[in-house]
Amino acid sequence: MSRVGFVGLGNMGGPMAANLAKAGHAVDVFDLMPAALAKAEAAGCASAGSAVNALANAEVFFSMLPAGRHVAGLYLGSDGQDGLLAQVPDGAILVDCSTIDPATAKRVAAAAAERGIAMLDAPVSGGTAGAENGTLTFMVGGASETLEAVRPLFDAMGANLFHAGDAGAGQTAKVCNNMLLAVHMAGTAEALALGVSQGLDPAALSEIMRQSSGGNWSLEVYNPYPGVMEGVPASREYQGGFLVDLMTKDLGLAMDTAESSGAPVPMGGLARNLYRMHAAQNNAGQLDFSSIQQLFEPKSST
Ligand code: NAD
C-alpha cells in the first residue's frame, strides 16, 4: 500500500484516482470542483482540502490537469504564490499525467531536479473508457529508476507502460501519436466519403480497406462512418469519446513542438486546420473526433 496524492479529478483523473483507491492505496485528493471531489470520495479517496494537503503525506503525487499553464501554475506557482515544488516531502515522487507541451514538462521537471525532487511526465492514451477500466497506456519521460518505483501504481491504472526517454519524452511521444491519429482518422473519413459518393456501401468498403494496405486503427476499432461499427461514437451521433476540442488542442501542441525543432509537419498542420474548420463549421467542438467524417459529406451542387 502506498500513500498517494492526486490533483485533478476530471473525466480522466477521477476514475484514475478511484482505481488507485480500489487497488488498496491511500489516496488524498483535491480538485477545484466540489462535484468531482464528492465523486472521488464516494470511490474511496479522502478529500484533502487543498493541493498542498494532498501532497503533504504522499509518497507519490499525481496531477491530471487540462493544460500546460495549469501544470506550471501548480508546481512552479503563479501570481507571486509558491508552487508545490516548495513543499514536496522528502523522497516523494511527482508524476504529471496531463497532456501538455513537452517544453513545459521539461521546464517543470528541471525545476524539480534543481531541488532534488524526482519527477516523471506520464501522459496517457486510452480515453475515458481506459481510465475507468484501468487499461490506459502510459508514455513516460524521466529516469527509469523513478518509473520502476511508480510501476505498481501505473499498473493499478493502466495496461501498458512505455519508457519514452528523459524528461519531456513522454509528452513528445504523446504529441506524435495523437498527430498520427488525427491524420489517419481524417484520411479514413475522406476515403470512406469518396467511396460512398460513388455508390459503395460504407461497411463493405471499410472491410476491404481494413484488410488491404489502407488498414489502420480507425478502421479496426473506431470506424468514423455512422452505422458501420457498433459501440463507437459514430454510431451514437458522435457523443462521448475523445472530443474535437481536445484533439485540436493536441494538434496545437504538435505544431508548437515542431516549431521548436524545425521539423516539417505538413500533414499534422493540415489535420489541425481540418479539425478547426470542422469545429467552427459544424459546431463540433464537443463531439467525438471521428465526427471529422461530417466535414467530407458531399454538398449538394444545386
Ligand atoms: P477535465 O477538464 O475533465 O478535468 C480536469 C480537472 O482538473 C477538472 O476537474 C478541474 O476542476 C481540475 N483542475 C484544473 N485546475 C486545477 C487546479 N489548479 N487544482 C485542482 N484541480 C484543478 O479534463 P480530462 O478530460 O480529465 O483531461 C485531463 C488531461 O488528460 C488533459 O490534459 C487531456 O488533454 C488529457 N487526456 C484526456 C483524454 C480524454 O479522453 N478526456 C484522453 C487522454 C488524455
JSON list of C-alpha atoms in Angstrom, two decimals, residues 105-199:
[
{"chain": "A", "resi": 105, "resn": "ALA", "atom": "CA", "xyz": [7.11, 19.36, -18.97]},
{"chain": "A", "resi": 106, "resn": "LYS", "atom": "CA", "xyz": [10.90, 19.76, -19.28]},
{"chain": "A", "resi": 107, "resn": "ARG", "atom": "CA", "xyz": [10.83, 23.14, -17.51]},
{"chain": "A", "resi": 108, "resn": "VAL", "atom": "CA", "xyz": [8.87, 21.81, -14.53]},
{"chain": "A", "resi": 109, "resn": "ALA", "atom": "CA", "xyz": [10.99, 18.63, -14.31]},
{"chain": "A", "resi": 110, "resn": "ALA", "atom": "CA", "xyz": [14.20, 20.72, -14.42]},
{"chain": "A", "resi": 111, "resn": "ALA", "atom": "CA", "xyz": [12.93, 22.95, -11.59]},
{"chain": "A", "resi": 112, "resn": "ALA", "atom": "CA", "xyz": [12.08, 19.80, -9.60]},
{"chain": "A", "resi": 113, "resn": "ALA", "atom": "CA", "xyz": [15.53, 18.31, -10.29]},
{"chain": "A", "resi": 114, "resn": "GLU", "atom": "CA", "xyz": [17.19, 21.51, -9.04]},
{"chain": "A", "resi": 115, "resn": "ARG", "atom": "CA", "xyz": [15.51, 20.85, -5.69]},
{"chain": "A", "resi": 116, "resn": "GLY", "atom": "CA", "xyz": [16.49, 17.16, -5.77]},
{"chain": "A", "resi": 117, "resn": "ILE", "atom": "CA", "xyz": [12.90, 16.05, -6.49]},
{"chain": "A", "resi": 118, "resn": "ALA", "atom": "CA", "xyz": [12.24, 13.13, -8.86]},
{"chain": "A", "resi": 119, "resn": "MET", "atom": "CA", "xyz": [9.54, 13.81, -11.43]},
{"chain": "A", "resi": 120, "resn": "LEU", "atom": "CA", "xyz": [8.00, 11.96, -14.38]},
{"chain": "A", "resi": 121, "resn": "ASP", "atom": "CA", "xyz": [5.83, 13.15, -17.25]},
{"chain": "A", "resi": 122, "resn": "ALA", "atom": "CA", "xyz": [3.38, 10.32, -17.94]},
{"chain": "A", "resi": 123, "resn": "PRO", "atom": "CA", "xyz": [0.60, 11.32, -20.37]},
{"chain": "A", "resi": 124, "resn": "VAL", "atom": "CA", "xyz": [-1.93, 8.67, -21.23]},
{"chain": "A", "resi": 125, "resn": "SER", "atom": "CA", "xyz": [-3.76, 7.21, -24.18]},
{"chain": "A", "resi": 126, "resn": "GLY", "atom": "CA", "xyz": [-6.97, 5.20, -23.96]},
{"chain": "A", "resi": 127, "resn": "GLY", "atom": "CA", "xyz": [-9.60, 7.83, -23.25]},
{"chain": "A", "resi": 128, "resn": "THR", "atom": "CA", "xyz": [-12.20, 7.90, -20.51]},
{"chain": "A", "resi": 129, "resn": "ALA", "atom": "CA", "xyz": [-13.06, 4.22, -21.03]},
{"chain": "A", "resi": 130, "resn": "GLY", "atom": "CA", "xyz": [-9.40, 3.32, -20.47]},
{"chain": "A", "resi": 131, "resn": "ALA", "atom": "CA", "xyz": [-9.32, 5.49, -17.33]},
{"chain": "A", "resi": 132, "resn": "GLU", "atom": "CA", "xyz": [-12.45, 3.79, -15.96]},
{"chain": "A", "resi": 133, "resn": "ASN", "atom": "CA", "xyz": [-11.41, 0.25, -16.87]},
{"chain": "A", "resi": 134, "resn": "GLY", "atom": "CA", "xyz": [-7.80, 0.68, -15.72]},
{"chain": "A", "resi": 135, "resn": "THR", "atom": "CA", "xyz": [-6.48, -0.06, -19.21]},
{"chain": "A", "resi": 136, "resn": "LEU", "atom": "CA", "xyz": [-4.65, 3.19, -20.01]},
{"chain": "A", "resi": 137, "resn": "THR", "atom": "CA", "xyz": [-1.35, 3.34, -21.86]},
{"chain": "A", "resi": 138, "resn": "PHE", "atom": "CA", "xyz": [1.27, 5.48, -20.08]},
{"chain": "A", "resi": 139, "resn": "MET", "atom": "CA", "xyz": [4.08, 7.13, -22.07]},
{"chain": "A", "resi": 140, "resn": "VAL", "atom": "CA", "xyz": [6.72, 8.07, -19.54]},
{"chain": "A", "resi": 141, "resn": "GLY", "atom": "CA", "xyz": [9.56, 10.58, -19.60]},
{"chain": "A", "resi": 142, "resn": "GLY", "atom": "CA", "xyz": [12.14, 10.69, -16.78]},
{"chain": "A", "resi": 143, "resn": "ALA", "atom": "CA", "xyz": [14.61, 8.43, -15.01]},
{"chain": "A", "resi": 144, "resn": "SER", "atom": "CA", "xyz": [13.97, 4.69, -15.39]},
{"chain": "A", "resi": 145, "resn": "GLU", "atom": "CA", "xyz": [14.55, 4.03, -11.65]},
{"chain": "A", "resi": 146, "resn": "THR", "atom": "CA", "xyz": [11.80, 6.59, -10.86]},
{"chain": "A", "resi": 147, "resn": "LEU", "atom": "CA", "xyz": [9.49, 4.82, -13.31]},
{"chain": "A", "resi": 148, "resn": "GLU", "atom": "CA", "xyz": [10.24, 1.49, -11.63]},
{"chain": "A", "resi": 149, "resn": "ALA", "atom": "CA", "xyz": [9.40, 2.96, -8.21]},
{"chain": "A", "resi": 150, "resn": "VAL", "atom": "CA", "xyz": [5.99, 4.11, -9.52]},
{"chain": "A", "resi": 151, "resn": "ARG", "atom": "CA", "xyz": [5.29, 1.00, -11.64]},
{"chain": "A", "resi": 152, "resn": "PRO", "atom": "CA", "xyz": [2.83, -0.67, -9.20]},
{"chain": "A", "resi": 153, "resn": "LEU", "atom": "CA", "xyz": [0.71, 2.50, -9.22]},
{"chain": "A", "resi": 154, "resn": "PHE", "atom": "CA", "xyz": [0.80, 2.74, -13.02]},
{"chain": "A", "resi": 155, "resn": "ASP", "atom": "CA", "xyz": [-0.28, -0.93, -13.11]},
{"chain": "A", "resi": 156, "resn": "ALA", "atom": "CA", "xyz": [-3.35, -0.10, -11.00]},
{"chain": "A", "resi": 157, "resn": "MET", "atom": "CA", "xyz": [-4.47, 2.45, -13.62]},
{"chain": "A", "resi": 158, "resn": "GLY", "atom": "CA", "xyz": [-3.22, 1.07, -16.91]},
{"chain": "A", "resi": 159, "resn": "ALA", "atom": "CA", "xyz": [-2.43, -1.92, -19.08]},
{"chain": "A", "resi": 160, "resn": "ASN", "atom": "CA", "xyz": [0.63, -0.63, -20.96]},
{"chain": "A", "resi": 161, "resn": "LEU", "atom": "CA", "xyz": [3.66, 1.32, -19.79]},
{"chain": "A", "resi": 162, "resn": "PHE", "atom": "CA", "xyz": [6.36, 2.69, -22.08]},
{"chain": "A", "resi": 163, "resn": "HIS", "atom": "CA", "xyz": [9.56, 4.48, -21.13]},
{"chain": "A", "resi": 164, "resn": "ALA", "atom": "CA", "xyz": [9.96, 7.05, -23.91]},
{"chain": "A", "resi": 165, "resn": "GLY", "atom": "CA", "xyz": [13.19, 8.66, -22.64]},
{"chain": "A", "resi": 166, "resn": "ASP", "atom": "CA", "xyz": [14.27, 11.59, -20.47]},
{"chain": "A", "resi": 167, "resn": "ALA", "atom": "CA", "xyz": [12.06, 14.34, -19.01]},
{"chain": "A", "resi": 168, "resn": "GLY", "atom": "CA", "xyz": [9.52, 15.56, -21.58]},
{"chain": "A", "resi": 169, "resn": "ALA", "atom": "CA", "xyz": [9.89, 12.45, -23.79]},
{"chain": "A", "resi": 170, "resn": "GLY", "atom": "CA", "xyz": [6.52, 11.06, -22.66]},
{"chain": "A", "resi": 171, "resn": "GLN", "atom": "CA", "xyz": [4.83, 14.26, -23.83]},
{"chain": "A", "resi": 172, "resn": "THR", "atom": "CA", "xyz": [6.71, 14.18, -27.13]},
{"chain": "A", "resi": 173, "resn": "ALA", "atom": "CA", "xyz": [5.60, 10.58, -27.75]},
{"chain": "A", "resi": 174, "resn": "LYS", "atom": "CA", "xyz": [2.00, 11.51, -26.93]},
{"chain": "A", "resi": 175, "resn": "VAL", "atom": "CA", "xyz": [2.09, 14.51, -29.28]},
{"chain": "A", "resi": 176, "resn": "CYS", "atom": "CA", "xyz": [3.47, 12.33, -32.13]},
{"chain": "A", "resi": 177, "resn": "ASN", "atom": "CA", "xyz": [0.87, 9.61, -31.53]},
{"chain": "A", "resi": 178, "resn": "ASN", "atom": "CA", "xyz": [-2.08, 11.98, -31.49]},
{"chain": "A", "resi": 179, "resn": "MET", "atom": "CA", "xyz": [-0.90, 13.83, -34.58]},
{"chain": "A", "resi": 180, "resn": "LEU", "atom": "CA", "xyz": [-0.75, 10.50, -36.44]},
{"chain": "A", "resi": 181, "resn": "LEU", "atom": "CA", "xyz": [-4.17, 9.54, -35.06]},
{"chain": "A", "resi": 182, "resn": "ALA", "atom": "CA", "xyz": [-5.68, 12.80, -36.39]},
{"chain": "A", "resi": 183, "resn": "VAL", "atom": "CA", "xyz": [-4.06, 12.29, -39.79]},
{"chain": "A", "resi": 184, "resn": "HIS", "atom": "CA", "xyz": [-5.22, 8.70, -40.27]},
{"chain": "A", "resi": 185, "resn": "MET", "atom": "CA", "xyz": [-8.70, 9.40, -38.93]},
{"chain": "A", "resi": 186, "resn": "ALA", "atom": "CA", "xyz": [-9.15, 12.32, -41.37]},
{"chain": "A", "resi": 187, "resn": "GLY", "atom": "CA", "xyz": [-7.74, 10.22, -44.23]},
{"chain": "A", "resi": 188, "resn": "THR", "atom": "CA", "xyz": [-10.02, 7.32, -43.38]},
{"chain": "A", "resi": 189, "resn": "ALA", "atom": "CA", "xyz": [-13.07, 9.61, -43.32]},
{"chain": "A", "resi": 190, "resn": "GLU", "atom": "CA", "xyz": [-12.08, 11.14, -46.67]},
{"chain": "A", "resi": 191, "resn": "ALA", "atom": "CA", "xyz": [-11.66, 7.73, -48.33]},
{"chain": "A", "resi": 192, "resn": "LEU", "atom": "CA", "xyz": [-14.98, 6.47, -46.96]},
{"chain": "A", "resi": 193, "resn": "ALA", "atom": "CA", "xyz": [-16.78, 9.60, -48.19]},
{"chain": "A", "resi": 194, "resn": "LEU", "atom": "CA", "xyz": [-15.27, 9.18, -51.66]},
{"chain": "A", "resi": 195, "resn": "GLY", "atom": "CA", "xyz": [-16.39, 5.56, -51.88]},
{"chain": "A", "resi": 196, "resn": "VAL", "atom": "CA", "xyz": [-19.90, 6.31, -50.64]},
{"chain": "A", "resi": 197, "resn": "SER", "atom": "CA", "xyz": [-20.20, 9.21, -53.13]},
{"chain": "A", "resi": 198, "resn": "GLN", "atom": "CA", "xyz": [-19.56, 6.60, -55.84]},
{"chain": "A", "resi": 199, "resn": "GLY", "atom": "CA", "xyz": [-22.30, 4.34, -54.51]}
]
